[in-house]
Coordinates of C-alpha atoms in Angstrom, one line a residue:
M1132 CA 69.1 -40.2 56.5
A1133 CA 67.3 -42.1 53.8
D1134 CA 68.3 -45.5 55.2
Y1135 CA 67.2 -44.5 58.7
A1136 CA 63.9 -43.2 57.4
Q1137 CA 63.3 -46.5 55.6
K1138 CA 63.9 -48.3 58.9
L1139 CA 61.3 -46.1 60.7
I1140 CA 58.8 -46.7 58.0
A1141 CA 59.4 -50.5 58.1
G1142 CA 58.7 -50.3 61.9
N1143 CA 55.4 -48.5 61.2
P1144 CA 53.3 -50.4 58.6
S1145 CA 50.6 -47.7 58.4
L1146 CA 53.3 -45.2 57.3
G1147 CA 54.7 -47.6 54.7
Q1148 CA 51.5 -47.5 52.8
R1149 CA 51.8 -43.8 52.3
I1150 CA 55.6 -43.0 52.2
T1151 CA 58.1 -43.9 49.5
V1152 CA 61.8 -43.0 50.1
I1153 CA 63.8 -42.0 47.1
K1154 CA 67.5 -41.6 47.9
G1155 CA 69.6 -39.2 46.0
K1156 CA 70.6 -35.5 45.5
V1157 CA 67.8 -33.2 44.6
E1158 CA 70.0 -32.0 41.7
D1159 CA 70.2 -35.6 40.2
V1160 CA 67.3 -37.7 41.4
E1161 CA 64.2 -38.3 39.3
L1162 CA 60.6 -38.4 40.7
P1163 CA 57.7 -40.2 39.2
E1164 CA 55.4 -37.1 39.6
K1165 CA 55.5 -33.5 40.7
A1166 CA 55.1 -32.6 44.4
D1167 CA 52.4 -30.5 46.0
I1168 CA 54.5 -29.5 49.0
L1169 CA 58.3 -29.1 49.4
I1170 CA 59.6 -29.2 53.0
S1171 CA 63.3 -28.6 53.8
E1172 CA 65.7 -27.1 56.4
P1173 CA 68.0 -25.2 54.1
M1174 CA 68.9 -22.4 56.6
G1175 CA 72.5 -21.9 57.8
T1176 CA 74.2 -19.3 59.9
L1177 CA 73.0 -15.9 58.6
L1178 CA 70.4 -17.9 56.6
I1179 CA 72.7 -18.3 53.6
N1180 CA 75.8 -20.2 55.0
E1181 CA 76.4 -23.7 53.5
R1182 CA 74.6 -22.6 50.4
M1183 CA 71.7 -25.0 50.9
L1184 CA 69.2 -22.4 49.6
E1185 CA 70.4 -23.0 46.1
S1186 CA 69.5 -26.7 46.3
Y1187 CA 66.2 -25.7 47.8
V1188 CA 65.5 -23.5 44.7
I1189 CA 66.6 -26.3 42.4
A1190 CA 64.2 -28.7 44.0
R1191 CA 61.4 -26.1 43.6
D1192 CA 62.1 -25.7 39.9
R1193 CA 62.4 -29.5 39.3
F1194 CA 59.7 -31.0 41.4
L1195 CA 57.1 -28.5 42.7
V1196 CA 53.7 -28.1 41.0
P1197 CA 52.6 -24.6 40.0
N1198 CA 51.4 -22.7 43.1
G1199 CA 52.7 -25.6 45.3
K1200 CA 53.6 -24.9 49.0
M1201 CA 57.2 -24.4 50.2
F1202 CA 58.1 -24.7 53.9
P1203 CA 59.8 -22.5 54.7
T1204 CA 58.3 -19.9 52.3
V1205 CA 60.2 -16.7 52.9
G1206 CA 63.4 -15.8 54.7
R1207 CA 64.5 -12.4 56.1
I1208 CA 68.0 -11.3 57.1
H1209 CA 67.8 -8.6 59.8
M1210 CA 70.7 -6.2 60.5
A1211 CA 71.5 -3.5 63.0
P1212 CA 74.6 -1.7 64.2
F1213 CA 75.8 -2.7 67.7
S1214 CA 78.1 -1.4 70.4
D1215 CA 80.0 -4.0 72.5
E1216 CA 83.3 -2.8 73.9
Y1217 CA 84.0 -6.1 75.7
L1218 CA 83.7 -8.2 72.5
F1219 CA 85.9 -5.8 70.6
I1220 CA 88.6 -6.0 73.3
E1221 CA 88.3 -9.8 73.5
I1222 CA 89.0 -10.1 69.8
A1223 CA 91.8 -7.5 69.8
N1224 CA 93.5 -9.2 72.7
K1225 CA 93.8 -12.4 70.8
S1226 CA 96.6 -11.0 68.7
L1227 CA 98.7 -9.8 71.7
F1228 CA 100.6 -13.1 71.6
W1229 CA 102.2 -11.9 68.4
Q1230 CA 103.5 -8.7 69.9
Q1231 CA 106.2 -10.6 71.8
Q1232 CA 109.7 -9.6 70.7
N1233 CA 111.5 -12.4 72.4
Y1234 CA 109.5 -15.6 72.4
Y1235 CA 112.2 -18.1 73.2
G1236 CA 114.5 -16.0 71.1
V1237 CA 112.1 -15.4 68.3
D1238 CA 110.6 -12.0 67.4
L1239 CA 106.9 -12.6 66.6
T1240 CA 105.9 -9.0 65.8
A1241 CA 106.2 -9.5 62.0
L1242 CA 103.0 -11.5 62.2
H1243 CA 101.1 -9.2 64.6
G1244 CA 99.3 -7.3 61.8
T1245 CA 98.3 -10.4 60.0
A1246 CA 97.0 -12.0 63.2
F1247 CA 95.1 -8.9 64.1
Q1248 CA 93.3 -8.8 60.7
G1249 CA 92.8 -12.6 60.8
Y1250 CA 90.9 -12.5 64.1
F1251 CA 88.8 -9.6 62.9
S1252 CA 88.0 -11.5 59.6
Q1253 CA 86.0 -14.1 61.7
P1254 CA 82.3 -13.4 62.1
V1255 CA 81.2 -13.9 65.7
V1256 CA 78.5 -16.5 66.3
D1257 CA 76.9 -16.2 69.7
A1258 CA 73.7 -15.0 71.5
F1259 CA 73.8 -11.3 72.6
D1260 CA 71.7 -8.9 74.6
P1261 CA 69.5 -6.9 72.2
R1262 CA 70.2 -3.8 74.3
L1263 CA 73.6 -3.7 72.5
L1264 CA 71.8 -2.7 69.3
V1265 CA 72.1 1.1 68.7
A1266 CA 69.6 1.6 65.9
P1267 CA 66.4 0.0 64.7
S1268 CA 67.0 -3.0 62.4
I1269 CA 66.4 -3.2 58.7
S1270 CA 65.7 -6.4 56.8
H1271 CA 66.5 -8.1 53.4
V1272 CA 63.8 -10.5 52.2
I1273 CA 64.4 -13.7 50.2
N1274 CA 61.2 -15.2 48.8
F1275 CA 62.0 -18.9 48.3
T1276 CA 59.0 -19.3 45.9
T1277 CA 60.3 -16.7 43.4
V1278 CA 64.1 -16.2 43.9
K1279 CA 66.4 -17.5 41.2
E1280 CA 69.4 -19.7 41.9
E1281 CA 71.8 -17.1 40.4
D1282 CA 70.4 -14.4 42.7
L1283 CA 72.0 -16.2 45.6
Y1284 CA 75.5 -16.1 44.1
E1285 CA 75.9 -12.5 45.1
I1286 CA 73.8 -10.5 47.6
N1287 CA 74.3 -6.8 48.0
I1288 CA 72.3 -5.0 50.8
P1289 CA 72.4 -1.2 51.2
L1290 CA 72.5 -0.2 54.8
K1291 CA 70.9 2.9 56.3
F1292 CA 70.3 3.5 60.0
T1293 CA 69.6 6.3 62.5
A1294 CA 71.5 6.0 65.7
S1295 CA 69.3 5.8 68.9
V1296 CA 72.3 6.7 71.2
G1297 CA 75.7 8.3 71.0
T1298 CA 78.4 5.7 71.3
R1299 CA 81.1 3.7 69.5
I1300 CA 79.8 1.3 66.8
H1301 CA 81.7 -1.9 66.7
G1302 CA 80.1 -3.6 63.8
L1303 CA 76.9 -5.0 62.3
A1304 CA 74.7 -7.6 64.1
C1305 CA 72.6 -10.0 61.9
W1306 CA 70.0 -12.6 62.5
F1307 CA 67.2 -14.2 60.4
D1308 CA 63.7 -15.5 60.5
V1309 CA 61.7 -17.7 58.2
L1310 CA 58.0 -17.9 57.4
F1311 CA 56.0 -21.1 57.1
D1312 CA 53.0 -19.8 55.1
G1313 CA 50.3 -22.5 55.4
S1314 CA 46.9 -22.4 53.7
T1315 CA 45.2 -21.3 56.9
V1316 CA 48.0 -20.6 59.4
Q1317 CA 51.3 -18.6 59.3
R1318 CA 54.2 -19.5 61.6
W1319 CA 57.5 -17.6 62.0
L1320 CA 60.7 -19.2 63.2
T1321 CA 63.0 -16.5 64.5
T1322 CA 66.7 -16.4 65.6
A1323 CA 66.4 -12.8 66.9
P1324 CA 68.3 -11.6 70.0
G1325 CA 66.1 -11.7 73.0
A1326 CA 64.0 -14.6 71.5
P1327 CA 64.6 -18.2 72.7
T1328 CA 68.1 -19.1 71.6
T1329 CA 68.4 -21.5 68.6
H1330 CA 71.4 -23.5 67.4
W1331 CA 71.9 -20.8 64.7
Y1332 CA 72.4 -18.2 67.5
Q1333 CA 73.1 -14.7 66.0
L1334 CA 76.0 -13.4 63.9
R1335 CA 78.1 -10.2 64.4
C1336 CA 80.6 -8.7 62.0
V1337 CA 83.1 -6.8 64.2
L1338 CA 85.0 -3.9 62.7
S1339 CA 88.7 -3.6 63.4
Q1340 CA 88.2 0.2 63.5
P1341 CA 85.0 1.3 65.4
I1342 CA 83.3 4.5 64.4
Y1343 CA 81.8 7.1 66.7
I1344 CA 78.3 8.3 66.3
M1345 CA 75.9 10.8 68.0
Q1346 CA 72.3 10.2 68.8
G1347 CA 70.2 10.9 65.7
Q1348 CA 73.2 10.6 63.4
E1349 CA 72.7 8.7 60.1
I1350 CA 74.8 5.5 59.5
T1351 CA 75.1 4.2 55.9
G1352 CA 77.0 1.5 54.2
H1353 CA 76.6 -1.9 52.5
L1354 CA 76.8 -5.6 53.2
H1355 CA 78.1 -7.4 50.1
M1356 CA 78.1 -11.2 50.2
I1357 CA 79.7 -13.3 47.5
A1358 CA 79.3 -17.1 47.3
H1359 CA 82.5 -19.2 47.1
S1360 CA 83.5 -22.8 46.4
A1361 CA 83.7 -23.8 50.1
Q1362 CA 79.9 -23.7 50.3
S1363 CA 79.8 -20.3 52.0
Y1364 CA 80.2 -16.6 51.4
T1365 CA 82.8 -13.9 51.6
I1366 CA 81.3 -10.9 53.4
N1367 CA 82.4 -7.3 52.7
L1368 CA 81.0 -4.8 55.2
T1369 CA 81.3 -1.0 55.1
L1370 CA 79.8 1.3 57.6
S1371 CA 80.0 5.1 57.5
A1372 CA 78.8 7.9 59.8
K1373 CA 77.5 11.0 58.0
M1374 CA 77.8 14.5 59.4
W1375 CA 75.1 15.3 62.0
G1376 CA 73.8 18.6 63.4
P1377 CA 74.0 22.1 62.1
G1378 CA 75.4 22.2 58.6
A1379 CA 74.8 18.5 58.0
E1380 CA 73.1 19.2 54.6
Q1381 CA 76.5 20.5 53.3
G1382 CA 78.5 17.7 54.9
G1383 CA 79.6 14.3 53.6
I1384 CA 81.0 11.2 55.2
L1385 CA 82.9 11.7 58.4
Q1386 CA 84.1 8.2 59.2
T1387 CA 84.2 5.0 57.3
S1388 CA 85.3 1.5 58.4
S1389 CA 85.4 -1.6 56.3
C1390 CA 86.2 -5.3 57.0
K1391 CA 86.2 -8.5 55.0
F1392 CA 84.9 -11.7 56.6
D1393 CA 84.8 -15.4 55.8
L1394 CA 81.4 -16.8 56.8
K1395 CA 82.9 -20.3 56.5
E1396 CA 85.4 -19.6 59.3
P1397 CA 83.4 -17.9 62.2
Y1398 CA 84.4 -17.5 65.8
Y1399 CA 81.9 -19.8 67.6
R1400 CA 81.7 -17.8 70.8
M1401 CA 78.2 -19.2 71.4
S1402 CA 77.7 -17.7 74.9
Q1403 CA 74.4 -16.9 76.3
P1404 CA 73.4 -13.2 76.5
Q1405 CA 75.8 -11.6 79.0
A1406 CA 74.9 -9.5 82.0
Y1407 CA 76.6 -6.2 81.2
P1408 CA 77.2 -3.6 83.9
I1409 CA 75.3 -0.4 83.9
A1410 CA 77.7 1.2 81.4
Q1411 CA 76.2 -0.9 78.7
D1412 CA 72.7 -1.2 80.1
Q1413 CA 71.4 2.3 79.5
Q1414 CA 68.0 3.2 78.2
P1415 CA 67.9 4.1 74.5
N1416 CA 67.6 7.8 75.2
Q1417 CA 70.8 7.9 77.3
D1418 CA 74.4 8.0 76.1
L1419 CA 76.4 4.8 76.5
K1420 CA 79.7 5.3 78.3
H1421 CA 82.1 2.5 77.5
P1422 CA 85.3 1.8 79.5
S1423 CA 88.6 2.2 77.7
L1424 CA 91.0 -0.7 77.2
A1425 CA 93.2 0.7 80.0
D1426 CA 90.1 0.8 82.3
F1427 CA 89.2 -2.8 81.4
V1428 CA 92.8 -4.1 82.0
Q1429 CA 92.9 -2.3 85.4
Q1430 CA 89.5 -3.6 86.4
S1431 CA 90.5 -7.1 85.4
S1432 CA 93.7 -7.0 87.4
N1433 CA 91.7 -6.3 90.5
D1434 CA 89.0 -8.9 89.8
S1435 CA 89.9 -12.6 90.4
D1436 CA 86.9 -13.7 88.4
V1437 CA 88.0 -12.0 85.2
Q1438 CA 90.7 -13.3 82.9
I1439 CA 92.4 -11.5 80.0
L1440 CA 92.9 -13.9 77.1

């Protein structure tokens, strides 16, 4: 990148009078003076993947003048529970291969459980219809001007939602946005579902065991992300449904589902938002009715345009 930038500058003499290229890692390089503005693209999937934010913070501490500008300035991770029967079935079906008891004379079933958990350990990267969200989103803010490098080693986000519909929750959907806070103008770059799709898409952590919720029911849990040496994060997600209705004040947790994901090894589904049938396209004040696996298989066998993988 530095070499190509130097070629561009050489081809534009007016730029060469104002730009000096210094090649090296921000952790190692030395600058002749402090910078007034720091510009970078440190965002990865779920904002934090690839752990580039740490280098961004190191560059701030080493090179930025007091009260200097950082672009981007602030990042926010947004989260909401979702219901997507078709995605759940798609992931679960991947492990069916390992249920064969006689694959050329080999019984594969000993690896079925491992394969099932392995597929569900992959976060799904794709663009999805925001109508699949079943509760208003919450957000976790990272202020790049003040966050410490060590704060990014482990991120623990408590989760609390109120269900807008009664349905099955299949996991947690996540996306991010970043603020470019200029002296006179603010600009947001968003990766939200329903907004123009970016190359970051959105990310969904799919639970191997969905939980059932009623409209108005409280959903709690936590999203715990721990940095690892492969320049990414291990994600631990837990979602729980609390008792709802009469007697709820005396009740505790009804259902809990947890999964562990490796942000470094996602399932790049990267489809555009899919047109779901009416069963998944209800208004927020209506109950969602999802087909069972048997219904899906029966429908697929009668539909030449649908394949079961």
